[in-house]
XYZ file of N, CA and C in Angstrom:
555
model
N -156.298 73.201 87.789
C -156.008 73.753 86.479
C -154.539 74.176 86.389
N -154.010 74.706 87.486
C -152.631 75.146 87.534
C -151.677 73.975 87.279
N -152.036 72.792 87.829
C -151.222 71.594 87.636
C -151.141 71.215 86.149
N -152.269 71.306 85.434
C -152.311 70.965 84.005
C -151.443 71.926 83.206
N -151.516 73.214 83.508
C -150.683 74.202 82.800
C -149.206 73.944 83.023
N -148.826 73.622 84.255
C -147.411 73.333 84.548
C -146.944 72.091 83.782
N -147.791 71.067 83.796
C -147.431 69.829 83.084
C -147.302 70.086 81.592
N -148.216 70.853 81.024
C -148.173 71.147 79.587
C -146.921 71.943 79.248
N -146.583 72.966 80.057
C -145.377 73.758 79.804
C -144.126 72.899 79.864
N -144.081 71.975 80.818
C -142.937 71.083 80.940
C -142.837 70.156 79.713
N -144.014 69.662 79.277
C -144.055 68.774 78.108
C -143.629 69.505 76.847
N -144.018 70.777 76.707
C -143.638 71.567 75.528
C -142.132 71.736 75.430
N -141.447 71.777 76.575
C -140.002 71.946 76.587
C -139.268 70.626 76.339
N -139.975 69.534 76.414
C -139.377 68.210 76.284
C -139.045 67.902 74.821
N -137.903 67.272 74.619
C -137.522 66.872 73.263
C -138.417 65.753 72.744
N -139.035 64.967 73.616
C -139.873 63.845 73.183
C -141.139 64.325 72.486
N -141.688 65.452 72.913
C -142.863 66.006 72.244
C -142.504 66.395 70.815
N -141.345 67.036 70.675
C -140.910 67.444 69.331
C -140.685 66.222 68.441
N -140.046 65.180 68.985
C -139.829 63.960 68.211
C -141.156 63.292 67.851
N -142.074 63.266 68.812
C -143.376 62.642 68.587
C -144.164 63.348 67.499
N -144.184 64.689 67.552
C -144.894 65.462 66.522
C -144.225 65.267 65.170
N -142.905 65.277 65.144
C -142.181 65.058 63.880
C -142.477 63.696 63.288
N -142.479 62.660 64.129
C -142.771 61.301 63.637
C -144.194 61.204 63.120
N -145.139 61.843 63.816
C -146.533 61.806 63.373
C -146.699 62.490 62.024
N -146.058 63.651 61.855
C -146.148 64.379 60.593
C -145.553 63.546 59.463
N -144.385 62.978 59.693
C -143.743 62.153 58.668
C -144.592 60.916 58.360
N -145.100 60.282 59.409
C -145.912 59.080 59.217
C -147.182 59.348 58.433
N -147.926 60.371 58.840
C -149.165 60.687 58.131
C -148.887 61.196 56.725
N -147.835 61.977 56.567
C -147.469 62.470 55.236
C -147.073 61.340 54.310
N -146.296 60.390 54.837
C -145.886 59.234 54.031
C -147.069 58.371 53.654
N -147.995 58.169 54.599
C -149.185 57.368 54.308
C -150.039 58.037 53.250
N -150.183 59.356 53.328
C -150.982 60.084 52.333
C -150.320 60.013 50.960
N -148.998 60.158 50.916
C -148.288 60.081 49.633
C -148.409 58.682 49.039
N -148.277 57.645 49.872
C -148.412 56.280 49.393
C -149.799 56.038 48.827
N -150.813 56.554 49.506
C -152.189 56.380 49.044
C -152.392 57.032 47.684
N -151.760 58.169 47.444
C -151.893 58.829 46.152
C -151.206 58.037 45.046
N -150.052 57.468 45.352
C -149.280 56.738 44.352
C -149.855 55.342 44.117
N -150.306 54.673 45.163
C -150.739 53.287 45.077
C -152.247 53.211 44.853
N -152.702 53.430 43.626
C -154.122 53.449 43.292
C -154.510 52.104 42.686
N -154.642 51.066 43.538
C -154.971 49.729 43.055
C -156.221 49.217 43.743
N -157.000 48.426 42.998
C -158.105 47.682 43.586
C -157.650 46.238 43.623
N -157.888 45.552 44.743
C -157.377 44.205 44.910
C -158.502 43.270 45.317
N -158.536 42.078 44.708
C -159.472 41.035 45.092
C -158.770 40.060 46.024
N -159.516 39.155 46.562
C -158.954 38.122 47.432
C -157.905 37.323 46.674
N -157.042 36.662 47.383
C -155.975 35.828 46.815
C -154.949 36.639 46.032
N -154.850 37.942 46.306
C -153.776 38.749 45.735
C -153.925 39.117 44.284
N -155.099 39.030 43.680
C -155.265 39.375 42.272
C -155.416 40.871 42.084
N -154.417 41.529 41.532
C -154.494 42.966 41.320
C -155.387 43.219 40.119
N -156.393 44.045 40.300
C -157.370 44.287 39.252
C -156.996 45.486 38.419
N -156.556 46.549 39.053
C -156.237 47.741 38.288
C -155.077 48.459 38.947
N -154.258 49.069 38.175
C -153.134 49.802 38.723
C -152.836 50.994 37.832
N -152.387 52.090 38.430
C -152.063 53.257 37.615
C -150.844 52.995 36.740
N -150.086 51.946 37.057
C -148.918 51.625 36.248
C -149.273 50.733 35.065
N -150.524 50.262 34.997
C -150.943 49.377 33.920
C -151.012 50.163 32.608
N -150.570 49.553 31.531
C -150.552 50.209 30.228
C -151.973 50.441 29.718
N -152.110 51.452 28.898
C -153.406 51.733 28.271
C -153.785 50.555 27.374
N -155.084 50.237 27.309
C -155.500 49.129 26.445
C -155.275 49.457 24.970
N -155.120 48.427 24.170
C -154.908 48.589 22.731
C -156.144 49.184 22.056
N -157.318 48.761 22.498
C -158.585 49.217 21.932
C -159.129 50.342 22.810
N -159.499 51.466 22.177
C -160.052 52.589 22.937
C -161.532 52.352 23.238
N -162.076 53.159 24.114
C -163.499 53.077 24.441
C -164.359 53.303 23.199
N -163.968 54.279 22.402
C -164.720 54.594 21.177
C -164.654 53.443 20.184
N -163.483 52.843 20.040
C -163.363 51.691 19.142
C -164.218 50.530 19.631
N -164.252 50.320 20.933
C -165.096 49.257 21.503
C -166.566 49.531 21.208
N -166.985 50.787 21.319
C -168.371 51.159 21.012
C -168.685 50.900 19.543
N -167.756 51.233 18.666
C -167.961 50.999 17.226
C -168.059 49.506 16.918
N -167.167 48.716 17.505
C -167.168 47.261 17.283
C -168.490 46.661 17.748
N -168.929 47.032 18.954
C -170.175 46.482 19.509
C -171.389 46.948 18.715
N -171.406 48.207 18.316
C -172.523 48.739 17.533
C -172.686 48.018 16.210
N -171.568 47.705 15.566
C -171.617 46.961 14.291
C -172.065 45.522 14.514
N -171.609 44.921 15.621
C -171.975 43.538 15.939
C -173.479 43.389 16.123
N -174.096 44.325 16.817
C -175.531 44.246 17.133
C -176.389 45.117 16.220
N -175.758 45.890 15.367
C -176.466 46.768 14.440
C -177.463 47.676 15.172
N -176.980 48.295 16.224
C -177.808 49.193 17.016
C -176.934 50.245 17.691
N -177.576 51.197 18.330
C -176.860 52.302 18.958
C -176.388 51.928 20.365
N -175.151 52.275 20.646
C -174.551 52.004 21.949
C -174.950 53.114 22.917
N -175.344 52.704 24.130
C -175.728 53.682 25.148
C -174.569 54.014 26.081
N -173.825 52.978 26.497
C -172.752 53.206 27.459
C -171.648 52.162 27.294
N -170.413 52.603 27.487
C -169.251 51.708 27.458
C -168.472 51.940 28.741
N -168.184 50.853 29.429
C -167.482 50.953 30.703
C -166.330 49.954 30.726
N -165.132 50.438 31.060
C -163.986 49.543 31.145
C -164.023 48.806 32.472
N -163.815 47.493 32.423
C -163.809 46.652 33.611
C -162.603 45.724 33.537
N -162.351 45.059 34.653
C -161.237 44.121 34.733
C -161.758 42.795 35.253
N -161.366 41.716 34.590
C -161.755 40.391 35.055
C -160.982 40.080 36.330
N -161.353 38.999 36.992
C -160.684 38.644 38.245
C -159.222 38.268 38.048
N -158.825 37.946 36.819
C -157.408 37.663 36.586
C -156.694 38.837 35.917
N -157.340 40.028 35.920
C -156.663 41.243 35.495
C -156.818 41.636 34.039
N -157.515 40.860 33.216
C -157.702 41.215 31.809
C -158.666 42.396 31.688
N -158.366 43.296 30.783
C -159.198 44.479 30.580
C -160.243 44.200 29.497
N -161.496 44.540 29.809
C -162.609 44.393 28.863
C -163.484 45.630 28.947
N -164.280 45.847 27.904
C -165.286 46.900 27.929
C -166.656 46.239 27.982
N -167.482 46.659 28.933
C -168.866 46.209 28.952
C -169.660 47.244 28.167
N -170.437 46.771 27.194
C -171.170 47.666 26.299
C -172.667 47.462 26.498
N -173.368 48.553 26.810
C -174.818 48.536 26.952
C -175.422 49.217 25.734
N -176.593 48.734 25.319
C -177.245 49.250 24.117
C -178.485 50.058 24.464
N -178.805 51.040 23.602
C -179.938 51.934 23.825
C -181.272 51.198 23.769
N -181.364 50.128 22.989
C -182.639 49.411 22.835
C -182.760 48.217 23.788
N -181.997 48.226 24.868
C -182.063 47.210 25.927
C -181.705 45.794 25.472
N -180.932 45.661 24.390
C -180.422 44.340 24.024
C -179.451 43.901 25.127
N -179.201 42.600 25.175
C -178.266 42.061 26.169
C -176.881 42.673 25.980
N -176.248 43.063 27.093
C -174.898 43.634 27.052
C -173.921 42.634 26.450
N -172.885 43.159 25.845
C -171.769 42.324 25.399
C -170.482 42.962 25.902
N -169.401 42.214 25.771
C -168.085 42.711 26.154
C -167.213 42.777 24.913
N -166.251 43.689 24.946
C -165.233 43.775 23.907
C -163.890 43.670 24.609
N -163.069 42.710 24.184
C -161.736 42.538 24.746
C -160.916 43.794 24.444
N -160.355 44.416 25.464
C -159.655 45.690 25.315
C -158.291 45.556 24.653
N -157.779 44.343 24.531
C -156.492 44.137 23.865
C -156.661 43.652 22.424
N -157.617 42.753 22.206
C -157.791 42.141 20.883
C -158.902 42.774 20.056
N -159.860 43.428 20.725
C -160.981 44.023 20.007
C -162.040 43.010 19.594
N -161.992 41.816 20.183
C -162.977 40.791 19.839
C -164.214 40.915 20.724
N -165.353 40.531 20.162
C -166.615 40.575 20.885
C -166.736 39.325 21.757
N -167.228 39.521 22.981
C -167.453 38.414 23.909
C -168.919 38.479 24.337
N -169.673 37.446 23.996
C -171.094 37.407 24.357
C -171.279 36.550 25.609
N -172.462 36.631 26.198
C -172.748 35.804 27.379
C -172.746 34.328 27.010
N -173.158 33.990 25.787
C -173.109 32.590 25.344
C -171.670 32.090 25.313
N -170.759 32.941 24.855
C -169.344 32.565 24.820
C -168.808 32.386 26.238
N -169.233 33.255 27.155
C -168.809 33.135 28.546
C -169.352 31.858 29.175
N -170.601 31.525 28.840
C -171.236 30.328 29.397
C -170.520 29.056 28.965
N -169.933 29.068 27.767
C -169.191 27.899 27.282
C -167.944 27.631 28.125
N -167.456 28.645 28.841
C -166.248 28.494 29.662
C -166.528 27.924 31.047
N -167.821 27.778 31.397
C -168.160 27.254 32.722
C -167.718 25.797 32.811
N -166.835 25.517 33.746
C -166.316 24.155 33.952
C -166.727 23.597 35.316
N -167.072 24.488 36.237
C -167.396 24.085 37.605
C -168.915 23.976 37.746
N -169.371 22.817 38.164
C -170.801 22.610 38.349
C -171.262 23.286 39.635
N -172.586 23.431 39.778
C -173.145 24.003 41.008
C -172.741 23.155 42.216
N -172.793 21.829 42.058
C -172.441 20.928 43.157
C -170.983 21.103 43.567
N -170.100 21.233 42.593
C -168.678 21.405 42.884
C -168.432 22.747 43.572
N -169.132 23.798 43.140
C -168.983 25.113 43.765
C -169.433 25.062 45.227
N -170.528 24.346 45.480
C -171.004 24.202 46.862
C -169.994 23.426 47.704
N -169.401 22.399 47.103
C -168.377 21.602 47.802
C -167.169 22.472 48.159
N -166.735 23.307 47.214
C -165.597 24.205 47.452
C -165.920 25.169 48.595
N -167.131 25.705 48.570
C -167.544 26.667 49.602
C -167.581 26.018 50.981
N -168.117 24.801 51.050
C -168.242 24.139 52.346
C -166.903 23.644 52.882
N -165.902 23.462 52.013
C -164.548 23.142 52.476
C -163.908 24.387 53.096
N -164.280 25.537 52.586
C -163.716 26.804 53.060
C -164.395 27.291 54.339
N -165.699 27.079 54.453
C -166.463 27.539 55.622
C -167.528 26.498 55.953
N -167.507 25.974 57.160
C -168.495 24.957 57.518
C -169.816 25.615 57.886
N -170.897 24.937 57.542
C -172.230 25.447 57.832
C -173.213 25.003 56.771
N -174.232 25.822 56.581
C -175.291 25.544 55.616
C -175.288 26.651 54.566
N -175.422 26.273 53.304
C -175.490 27.273 52.236
C -176.882 27.891 52.272
N -176.922 29.201 52.546
C -178.205 29.896 52.673
C -178.540 30.734 51.442
N -177.554 31.037 50.631
C -177.784 31.736 49.360
C -176.853 31.142 48.319
N -177.369 31.050 47.091
C -176.565 30.488 46.006
C -177.074 31.064 44.694
N -176.158 31.583 43.880
C -176.570 32.188 42.618
C -175.427 32.112 41.611
N -175.768 31.831 40.374
C -174.806 31.921 39.275
C -175.019 33.285 38.637
N -173.956 34.075 38.574
C -174.077 35.444 38.096
C -172.954 35.739 37.117
N -173.216 36.642 36.202
C -172.196 37.088 35.256
C -171.655 38.411 35.774
N -170.332 38.480 35.915
C -169.686 39.643 36.515
C -168.345 39.873 35.836
N -168.133 41.069 35.317
C -166.843 41.433 34.713
C -166.367 40.412 33.682
N -167.227 40.063 32.767
C -166.902 39.177 31.647
C -166.562 37.755 32.053
N -167.140 37.292 33.157
C -167.010 35.888 33.511
C -168.143 35.502 34.456
N -168.498 34.225 34.418
C -169.538 33.734 35.305
C -168.913 33.343 36.637
N -169.638 33.683 37.711
C -169.193 33.367 39.063
C -170.378 32.835 39.863
N -170.052 32.009 40.847
C -171.046 31.565 41.811
C -170.926 32.483 43.025
N -172.051 33.042 43.440
C -172.083 33.857 44.649
C -172.822 33.052 45.703
N -172.149 32.790 46.817
C -172.699 31.928 47.865
C -172.621 32.605 49.216
N -173.509 32.168 50.098
C -173.436 32.560 51.495
C -173.566 31.299 52.328
N -172.621 31.100 53.227
C -172.630 29.948 54.133
C -172.831 30.490 55.542
N -173.820 29.948 56.251
C -174.090 30.363 57.622
C -173.744 29.212 58.554
N -172.866 29.490 59.517
C -172.450 28.459 60.471
C -173.459 28.371 61.620
N -173.312 27.345 62.452
C -174.212 27.152 63.591
C -174.131 28.295 64.595
N -172.967 28.934 64.707
C -172.825 30.022 65.671
C -173.121 31.402 65.060
N -173.741 31.423 63.885
C -174.221 32.670 63.296
C -173.256 33.423 62.412
N -172.114 32.853 62.130
C -171.159 33.532 61.248
C -171.588 33.305 59.799
N -171.744 34.419 59.064
C -172.079 34.335 57.640
C -170.811 34.564 56.832
N -170.541 33.656 55.905
C -169.391 33.793 55.033
C -169.898 33.916 53.600
N -169.615 35.059 52.983
C -170.002 35.290 51.599
C -168.786 35.023 50.716
N -169.010 34.271 49.632
C -167.913 33.931 48.724
C -168.328 34.131 47.275
N -167.350 34.461 46.477
C -167.503 34.481 45.033
C -166.509 33.468 44.489
N -167.022 32.492 43.718
C -166.180 31.420 43.179
C -166.260 31.454 41.655
N -165.121 31.390 40.996
C -165.090 31.379 39.531
C -165.759 30.110 39.013
N -166.716 30.289 38.113
C -167.385 29.143 37.500
C -166.498 28.497 36.439
N -165.422 29.163 36.093
C -164.483 28.646 35.100
C -163.371 27.816 35.749
N -162.846 28.290 36.897
C -161.687 27.637 37.507
C -161.957 27.016 38.876
N -163.008 27.460 39.555
C -163.270 26.996 40.913
C -162.485 27.755 41.968
N -161.747 28.761 41.570
C -160.954 29.559 42.494
C -161.885 30.476 43.297
N -161.628 30.585 44.603
C -162.371 31.521 45.443
C -161.815 32.916 45.160
N -162.671 33.787 44.620
C -162.235 35.116 44.222
C -162.383 36.146 45.331
N -163.455 36.038 46.107
C -163.641 36.918 47.249
C -164.224 36.101 48.391
N -163.950 36.572 49.611
C -164.482 35.899 50.804
C -164.601 36.935 51.906
N -165.802 37.044 52.480
C -166.039 37.976 53.585
C -166.822 37.273 54.654
N -166.523 37.569 55.921
C -167.259 36.979 57.036
C -167.943 38.072 57.832
N -169.193 37.835 58.200
C -169.978 38.742 59.045
C -170.536 37.971 60.210
N -170.540 38.617 61.378
C -171.172 38.011 62.568
C -172.466 38.742 62.837
N -173.409 38.011 63.376
C -174.686 38.637 63.763
C -174.458 39.515 64.962
């Protein structure tokens, strides 16, 4: 125990301990400050979804609720601002009587229905599977066409022979891989 006390006292007198503590404080402080300033959500391929520096949308949440309520002639239950994979701001509007949700473009104030979104689908299921298998070799074990953030996407899972699962989200409009995650068993 005496040896440890002597070593600690010697270390306390050393300039390197002071420099090390100073660097740690500055490093952690800088990282914390950066985290506070840099409030962004990011998707794969560098698509920034939201940023605190982004301008407020032209259409307010209340205006979006009014537009949607008039469109469906019913009471709005909830309005939530979302961002498409290419960064466009939309409001998803849910109705009290369980009608199908619609979106309101946050810049133009136009209504976007699921039928309108479906018209934008350019990538077939076969093409989406081809894109996925070029990105990750294996067998497609899950496949689904889903509507997410005002656009249709293919959600796939590819399992390789050695047990690696690769989950992907592919735009049904462009064929771009929006997200990709790999898990090992």
